[in-house]
PDB file of C-alpha atoms in Angstrom:
ATOM      1  CA  MET K  25      28.327  25.261  30.260  1.00  0.00           C
ATOM      2  CA  LYS K  26      29.778  27.946  27.980  1.00  0.00           C
ATOM      3  CA  LYS K  27      29.181  25.584  25.088  1.00  0.00           C
ATOM      4  CA  ILE K  28      25.494  25.266  25.941  1.00  0.00           C
ATOM      5  CA  VAL K  29      25.228  29.042  26.042  1.00  0.00           C
ATOM      6  CA  ALA K  30      26.964  29.228  22.646  1.00  0.00           C
ATOM      7  CA  SER K  31      24.481  26.704  21.306  1.00  0.00           C
ATOM      8  CA  LEU K  32      21.592  28.729  22.718  1.00  0.00           C
ATOM      9  CA  VAL K  33      22.887  31.877  21.035  1.00  0.00           C
ATOM     10  CA  THR K  34      23.232  29.987  17.765  1.00  0.00           C
ATOM     11  CA  SER K  35      19.675  28.714  18.119  1.00  0.00           C
ATOM     12  CA  LEU K  36      18.424  32.238  18.674  1.00  0.00           C
ATOM     13  CA  ALA K  37      20.205  33.346  15.528  1.00  0.00           C
ATOM     14  CA  LEU K  38      18.509  30.539  13.609  1.00  0.00           C
ATOM     15  CA  ILE K  39      15.044  31.654  14.620  1.00  0.00           C
ATOM     16  CA  GLY K  40      15.504  35.003  12.998  1.00  0.00           C
ATOM     17  CA  ALA K  41      16.989  37.349  15.524  1.00  0.00           C
ATOM     18  CA  ALA K  42      17.019  40.682  13.706  1.00  0.00           C
ATOM     19  CA  PRO K  43      19.075  43.807  14.166  1.00  0.00           C
ATOM     20  CA  VAL K  44      17.483  46.569  16.187  1.00  0.00           C
ATOM     21  CA  TYR K  45      16.547  49.522  14.037  1.00  0.00           C
ATOM     22  CA  ALA K  46      16.989  53.059  15.230  1.00  0.00           C
ATOM     23  CA  GLN K  47      14.015  55.381  14.781  1.00  0.00           C
ATOM     24  CA  ALA K  48      12.300  53.998  11.692  1.00  0.00           C
ATOM     25  CA  PRO K  49      10.354  56.556   9.690  1.00  0.00           C
ATOM     26  CA  ALA K  50       6.626  56.664  10.327  1.00  0.00           C
ATOM     27  CA  ALA K  51       4.535  54.646   7.914  1.00  0.00           C
ATOM     28  CA  ASP K  52       1.748  56.110   5.809  1.00  0.00           C
ATOM     29  CA  PRO K  53      -1.614  55.594   7.598  1.00  0.00           C
ATOM     30  CA  ALA K  54      -3.219  54.261   4.398  1.00  0.00           C
ATOM     31  CA  ALA K  55      -0.383  51.772   3.992  1.00  0.00           C
ATOM     32  CA  MET K  56      -0.760  50.762   7.663  1.00  0.00           C
ATOM     33  CA  ALA K  57      -4.457  50.047   7.106  1.00  0.00           C
ATOM     34  CA  ALA K  58      -3.658  48.121   3.918  1.00  0.00           C
ATOM     35  CA  ALA K  59      -0.954  46.111   5.719  1.00  0.00           C
ATOM     36  CA  LYS K  60      -3.449  45.159   8.447  1.00  0.00           C
ATOM     37  CA  GLU K  61      -5.916  44.088   5.763  1.00  0.00           C
ATOM     38  CA  LEU K  62      -3.163  42.061   4.095  1.00  0.00           C
ATOM     39  CA  PHE K  63      -2.375  40.280   7.352  1.00  0.00           C
ATOM     40  CA  GLU K  64      -6.045  39.464   7.834  1.00  0.00           C
ATOM     41  CA  SER K  65      -6.267  38.050   4.293  1.00  0.00           C
ATOM     42  CA  MET K  66      -3.113  36.018   4.960  1.00  0.00           C
ATOM     43  CA  ASN K  67      -4.479  34.697   8.243  1.00  0.00           C
ATOM     44  CA  TYR K  68      -1.097  35.894   9.494  1.00  0.00           C
ATOM     45  CA  ARG K  69      -1.790  35.133  13.139  1.00  0.00           C
ATOM     46  CA  SER K  70      -2.401  31.453  12.375  1.00  0.00           C
ATOM     47  CA  VAL K  71       0.606  31.304  10.055  1.00  0.00           C
ATOM     48  CA  MET K  72       2.831  32.780  12.765  1.00  0.00           C
ATOM     49  CA  ILE K  73       1.439  30.449  15.418  1.00  0.00           C
ATOM     50  CA  GLY K  74       2.157  27.503  13.103  1.00  0.00           C
ATOM     51  CA  ALA K  75       5.684  28.778  12.473  1.00  0.00           C
ATOM     52  CA  MET K  76       6.322  29.202  16.200  1.00  0.00           C
ATOM     53  CA  GLN K  77       5.067  25.674  16.835  1.00  0.00           C
ATOM     54  CA  GLN K  78       7.385  24.320  14.135  1.00  0.00           C
ATOM     55  CA  MET K  79      10.350  26.203  15.610  1.00  0.00           C
ATOM     56  CA  SER K  80       9.464  25.133  19.126  1.00  0.00           C
ATOM     57  CA  GLN K  81       9.357  21.486  18.084  1.00  0.00           C
ATOM     58  CA  SER K  82      12.711  21.599  16.318  1.00  0.00           C
ATOM     59  CA  ILE K  83      14.678  23.881  18.634  1.00  0.00           C
ATOM     60  CA  GLY K  84      15.460  21.117  21.132  1.00  0.00           C
ATOM     61  CA  ALA K  85      17.148  18.949  18.532  1.00  0.00           C
ATOM     62  CA  SER K  86      19.041  21.947  17.173  1.00  0.00           C
ATOM     63  CA  MET K  87      20.264  23.045  20.596  1.00  0.00           C
ATOM     64  CA  HIS K  88      21.219  19.464  21.494  1.00  0.00           C
ATOM     65  CA  ALA K  89      23.140  18.948  18.252  1.00  0.00           C
ATOM     66  CA  GLY K  90      24.981  22.253  18.598  1.00  0.00           C
ATOM     67  CA  ALA K  91      25.967  21.677  22.222  1.00  0.00           C
ATOM     68  CA  GLU K  92      27.000  18.076  21.540  1.00  0.00           C
ATOM     69  CA  ALA K  93      29.100  19.082  18.527  1.00  0.00           C
ATOM     70  CA  SER K  94      30.890  21.822  20.461  1.00  0.00           C
ATOM     71  CA  ILE K  95      31.756  19.387  23.261  1.00  0.00           C
ATOM     72  CA  LYS K  96      32.863  16.583  20.968  1.00  0.00           C
ATOM     73  CA  ASN K  97      34.936  18.954  18.818  1.00  0.00           C
ATOM     74  CA  ASN K  98      36.684  20.627  21.746  1.00  0.00           C
ATOM     75  CA  PRO K  99      40.365  19.673  21.443  1.00  0.00           C
ATOM     76  CA  LYS K 100      41.056  20.887  25.010  1.00  0.00           C
ATOM     77  CA  LEU K 101      38.902  18.147  26.518  1.00  0.00           C
ATOM     78  CA  SER K 102      40.082  14.620  27.141  1.00  0.00           C
ATOM     79  CA  ALA K 103      37.751  11.748  26.293  1.00  0.00           C
ATOM     80  CA  ASP K 104      36.791  11.526  29.979  1.00  0.00           C
ATOM     81  CA  ASP K 105      36.159  15.285  30.198  1.00  0.00           C
ATOM     82  CA  LYS K 106      34.020  15.093  27.062  1.00  0.00           C
ATOM     83  CA  GLN K 107      31.911  12.344  28.630  1.00  0.00           C
ATOM     84  CA  LYS K 108      31.458  14.425  31.784  1.00  0.00           C
ATOM     85  CA  ALA K 109      30.577  17.522  29.747  1.00  0.00           C
ATOM     86  CA  LEU K 110      28.086  15.511  27.680  1.00  0.00           C
ATOM     87  CA  ALA K 111      26.486  14.182  30.864  1.00  0.00           C
ATOM     88  CA  GLN K 112      26.266  17.711  32.276  1.00  0.00           C
ATOM     89  CA  MET K 113      24.754  18.934  29.011  1.00  0.00           C
ATOM     90  CA  GLU K 114      22.173  16.140  29.059  1.00  0.00           C
ATOM     91  CA  ALA K 115      21.219  17.158  32.604  1.00  0.00           C
ATOM     92  CA  GLU K 116      21.060  20.925  31.983  1.00  0.00           C
ATOM     93  CA  LEU K 117      19.877  21.247  28.404  1.00  0.00           C
ATOM     94  CA  PRO K 118      16.250  20.167  28.969  1.00  0.00           C
ATOM     95  CA  GLY K 119      15.735  23.195  31.214  1.00  0.00           C
ATOM     96  CA  ALA K 120      17.158  25.529  28.570  1.00  0.00           C
ATOM     97  CA  ILE K 121      15.011  23.901  25.888  1.00  0.00           C
ATOM     98  CA  ASN K 122      11.894  24.233  28.047  1.00  0.00           C
ATOM     99  CA  THR K 123      12.686  27.907  28.598  1.00  0.00           C
ATOM    100  CA  MET K 124      13.063  28.512  24.856  1.00  0.00           C
ATOM    101  CA  GLN K 125       9.871  26.603  24.109  1.00  0.00           C
ATOM    102  CA  ALA K 126       7.988  28.631  26.731  1.00  0.00           C
ATOM    103  CA  VAL K 127       9.138  31.864  25.077  1.00  0.00           C
ATOM    104  CA  MET K 128       8.027  30.608  21.679  1.00  0.00           C
ATOM    105  CA  SER K 129       4.672  29.405  23.021  1.00  0.00           C
ATOM    106  CA  ASP K 130       3.818  32.716  24.690  1.00  0.00           C
ATOM    107  CA  PRO K 131       0.674  33.963  22.906  1.00  0.00           C
ATOM    108  CA  THR K 132       1.818  37.585  23.259  1.00  0.00           C
ATOM    109  CA  LEU K 133       4.865  36.798  21.107  1.00  0.00           C
ATOM    110  CA  VAL K 134       2.761  36.683  17.938  1.00  0.00           C
ATOM    111  CA  ASP K 135       0.990  39.911  18.943  1.00  0.00           C
ATOM    112  CA  GLU K 136       4.354  41.609  19.394  1.00  0.00           C
ATOM    113  CA  ILE K 137       5.661  40.303  16.074  1.00  0.00           C
ATOM    114  CA  MET K 138       2.524  41.505  14.297  1.00  0.00           C
ATOM    115  CA  ALA K 139       2.701  44.939  15.955  1.00  0.00           C
ATOM    116  CA  GLU K 140       6.255  45.342  14.633  1.00  0.00           C
ATOM    117  CA  THR K 141       5.654  43.751  11.222  1.00  0.00           C
ATOM    118  CA  VAL K 142       2.620  45.793  10.113  1.00  0.00           C
ATOM    119  CA  PRO K 143       4.639  49.061  10.080  1.00  0.00           C
ATOM    120  CA  LEU K 144       7.519  47.252   8.362  1.00  0.00           C
ATOM    121  CA  TYR K 145       5.260  46.261   5.472  1.00  0.00           C
ATOM    122  CA  ALA K 146       3.663  49.725   5.427  1.00  0.00           C
ATOM    123  CA  ARG K 147       7.094  51.368   5.120  1.00  0.00           C
ATOM    124  CA  ASN K 148       8.191  49.074   2.290  1.00  0.00           C
ATOM    125  CA  PHE K 149       5.015  48.879   0.212  1.00  0.00           C
ATOM    126  CA  SER K 150       2.505  51.493  -0.829  1.00  0.00           C
ATOM    127  CA  ALA K 151      -1.157  51.092   0.071  1.00  0.00           C
ATOM    128  CA  ALA K 152      -1.874  50.200  -3.580  1.00  0.00           C
ATOM    129  CA  GLU K 153       0.833  47.520  -3.622  1.00  0.00           C
ATOM    130  CA  LEU K 154      -0.429  46.026  -0.374  1.00  0.00           C
ATOM    131  CA  LYS K 155      -3.948  45.869  -1.824  1.00  0.00           C
ATOM    132  CA  GLN K 156      -2.598  43.969  -4.859  1.00  0.00           C
ATOM    133  CA  ILE K 157      -0.833  41.490  -2.588  1.00  0.00           C
ATOM    134  CA  THR K 158      -4.027  41.108  -0.547  1.00  0.00           C
ATOM    135  CA  ALA K 159      -5.970  40.383  -3.736  1.00  0.00           C
ATOM    136  CA  PHE K 160      -3.479  37.636  -4.610  1.00  0.00           C
ATOM    137  CA  TYR K 161      -3.880  35.937  -1.224  1.00  0.00           C
ATOM    138  CA  ARG K 162      -7.629  35.872  -1.760  1.00  0.00           C
ATOM    139  CA  THR K 163      -7.190  33.784  -4.945  1.00  0.00           C
ATOM    140  CA  PRO K 164      -7.077  29.956  -4.827  1.00  0.00           C
ATOM    141  CA  VAL K 165      -3.315  29.936  -5.519  1.00  0.00           C
ATOM    142  CA  GLY K 166      -2.728  32.562  -2.824  1.00  0.00           C
ATOM    143  CA  ALA K 167      -4.831  30.548  -0.361  1.00  0.00           C
ATOM    144  CA  LYS K 168      -2.831  27.412  -1.230  1.00  0.00           C
ATOM    145  CA  MET K 169       0.405  29.276  -0.636  1.00  0.00           C
ATOM    146  CA  LEU K 170      -0.821  30.468   2.750  1.00  0.00           C
ATOM    147  CA  SER K 171      -1.947  27.012   3.828  1.00  0.00           C
ATOM    148  CA  SER K 172       1.425  25.576   2.770  1.00  0.00           C
ATOM    149  CA  MET K 173       3.476  28.310   4.435  1.00  0.00           C
ATOM    150  CA  PRO K 174       3.868  26.796   7.949  1.00  0.00           C
ATOM    151  CA  LYS K 175       5.014  23.469   6.503  1.00  0.00           C
ATOM    152  CA  LEU K 176       7.367  25.175   4.061  1.00  0.00           C
ATOM    153  CA  MET K 177       8.765  27.414   6.782  1.00  0.00           C
ATOM    154  CA  GLY K 178       9.315  24.440   9.087  1.00  0.00           C
ATOM    155  CA  GLU K 179      11.010  22.344   6.430  1.00  0.00           C
ATOM    156  CA  GLY K 180      13.043  25.325   5.265  1.00  0.00           C
ATOM    157  CA  MET K 181      14.165  25.972   8.818  1.00  0.00           C
ATOM    158  CA  GLN K 182      15.199  22.346   9.238  1.00  0.00           C
ATOM    159  CA  LEU K 183      17.241  22.560   6.042  1.00  0.00           C
ATOM    160  CA  GLY K 184      18.862  25.757   7.273  1.00  0.00           C
ATOM    161  CA  GLN K 185      19.668  24.170  10.623  1.00  0.00           C
ATOM    162  CA  LEU K 186      21.287  21.167   8.947  1.00  0.00           C
ATOM    163  CA  ILE K 187      23.426  23.426   6.798  1.00  0.00           C
ATOM    164  CA  VAL K 188      24.456  25.566   9.785  1.00  0.00           C
ATOM    165  CA  GLN K 189      25.185  22.475  11.917  1.00  0.00           C
ATOM    166  CA  ARG K 190      27.574  21.172   9.242  1.00  0.00           C
ATOM    167  CA  ARG K 191      29.499  24.407   9.579  1.00  0.00           C
ATOM    168  CA  LEU K 192      29.307  24.790  13.363  1.00  0.00           C
ATOM    169  CA  GLY K 193      31.622  21.922  14.264  1.00  0.00           C
ATOM    170  CA  PRO K 194      34.610  23.220  12.281  1.00  0.00           C
ATOM    171  CA  LEU K 195      33.863  26.807  13.360  1.00  0.00           C
ATOM    172  CA  MET K 196      33.711  25.862  17.046  1.00  0.00           C
ATOM    173  CA  GLN K 197      36.914  23.869  16.667  1.00  0.00           C
ATOM    174  CA  LYS K 198      38.659  26.853  15.051  1.00  0.00           C
ATOM    175  CA  MET K 199      37.437  29.189  17.820  1.00  0.00           C
ATOM    176  CA  GLN K 200      38.626  26.771  20.499  1.00  0.00           C
ATOM    177  CA  GLN K 201      42.035  26.492  18.830  1.00  0.00           C
ATOM    178  CA  GLN K 202      42.311  30.280  18.758  1.00  0.00           C
ATOM    179  CA  GLN K 203      41.395  30.461  22.454  1.00  0.00           C
ATOM    180  CA  ALA K 204      44.049  27.868  23.253  1.00  0.00           C
ATOM    181  CA  LYS K 205      46.781  30.075  21.735  1.00  0.00           C
TER     182      LYS K 205
END
């Protein structure tokens, strides 16, 4: 079961878990207003909902692959123990996947992300810069970029997961060998 938990943690890292920031400086009110306008022009809520749906759809396969790789690459387990662990994983993983998908489908998640992201943009861009970005998203090319964003994010995430999965097996094996010492 520890392997499933490790896979879950890895999955959380893949969906963008960020460090917690201590007391961020207050953002300029004009920049806050401009950031909100930017998000409206970007149709940010819909983009985020699309991204969450993409992540929710792919997280099961990612969690399954990570848990399966950690079991199969565990040198401490005999072939019989690996089969038992795989069977246990197959029985328990759907519940963990459903839990993760429920978190990602919670409509308040996007509200919370937006509430934290508006000040982030306002702290990193001036009101004038945010207005220029907003103007871009109101052009045909900007609109095309926005409409393509959920698909690009989903495909980019899948590519990232494949790359991480290629590295997880050897990493898990190395960690297990170190634990065995």
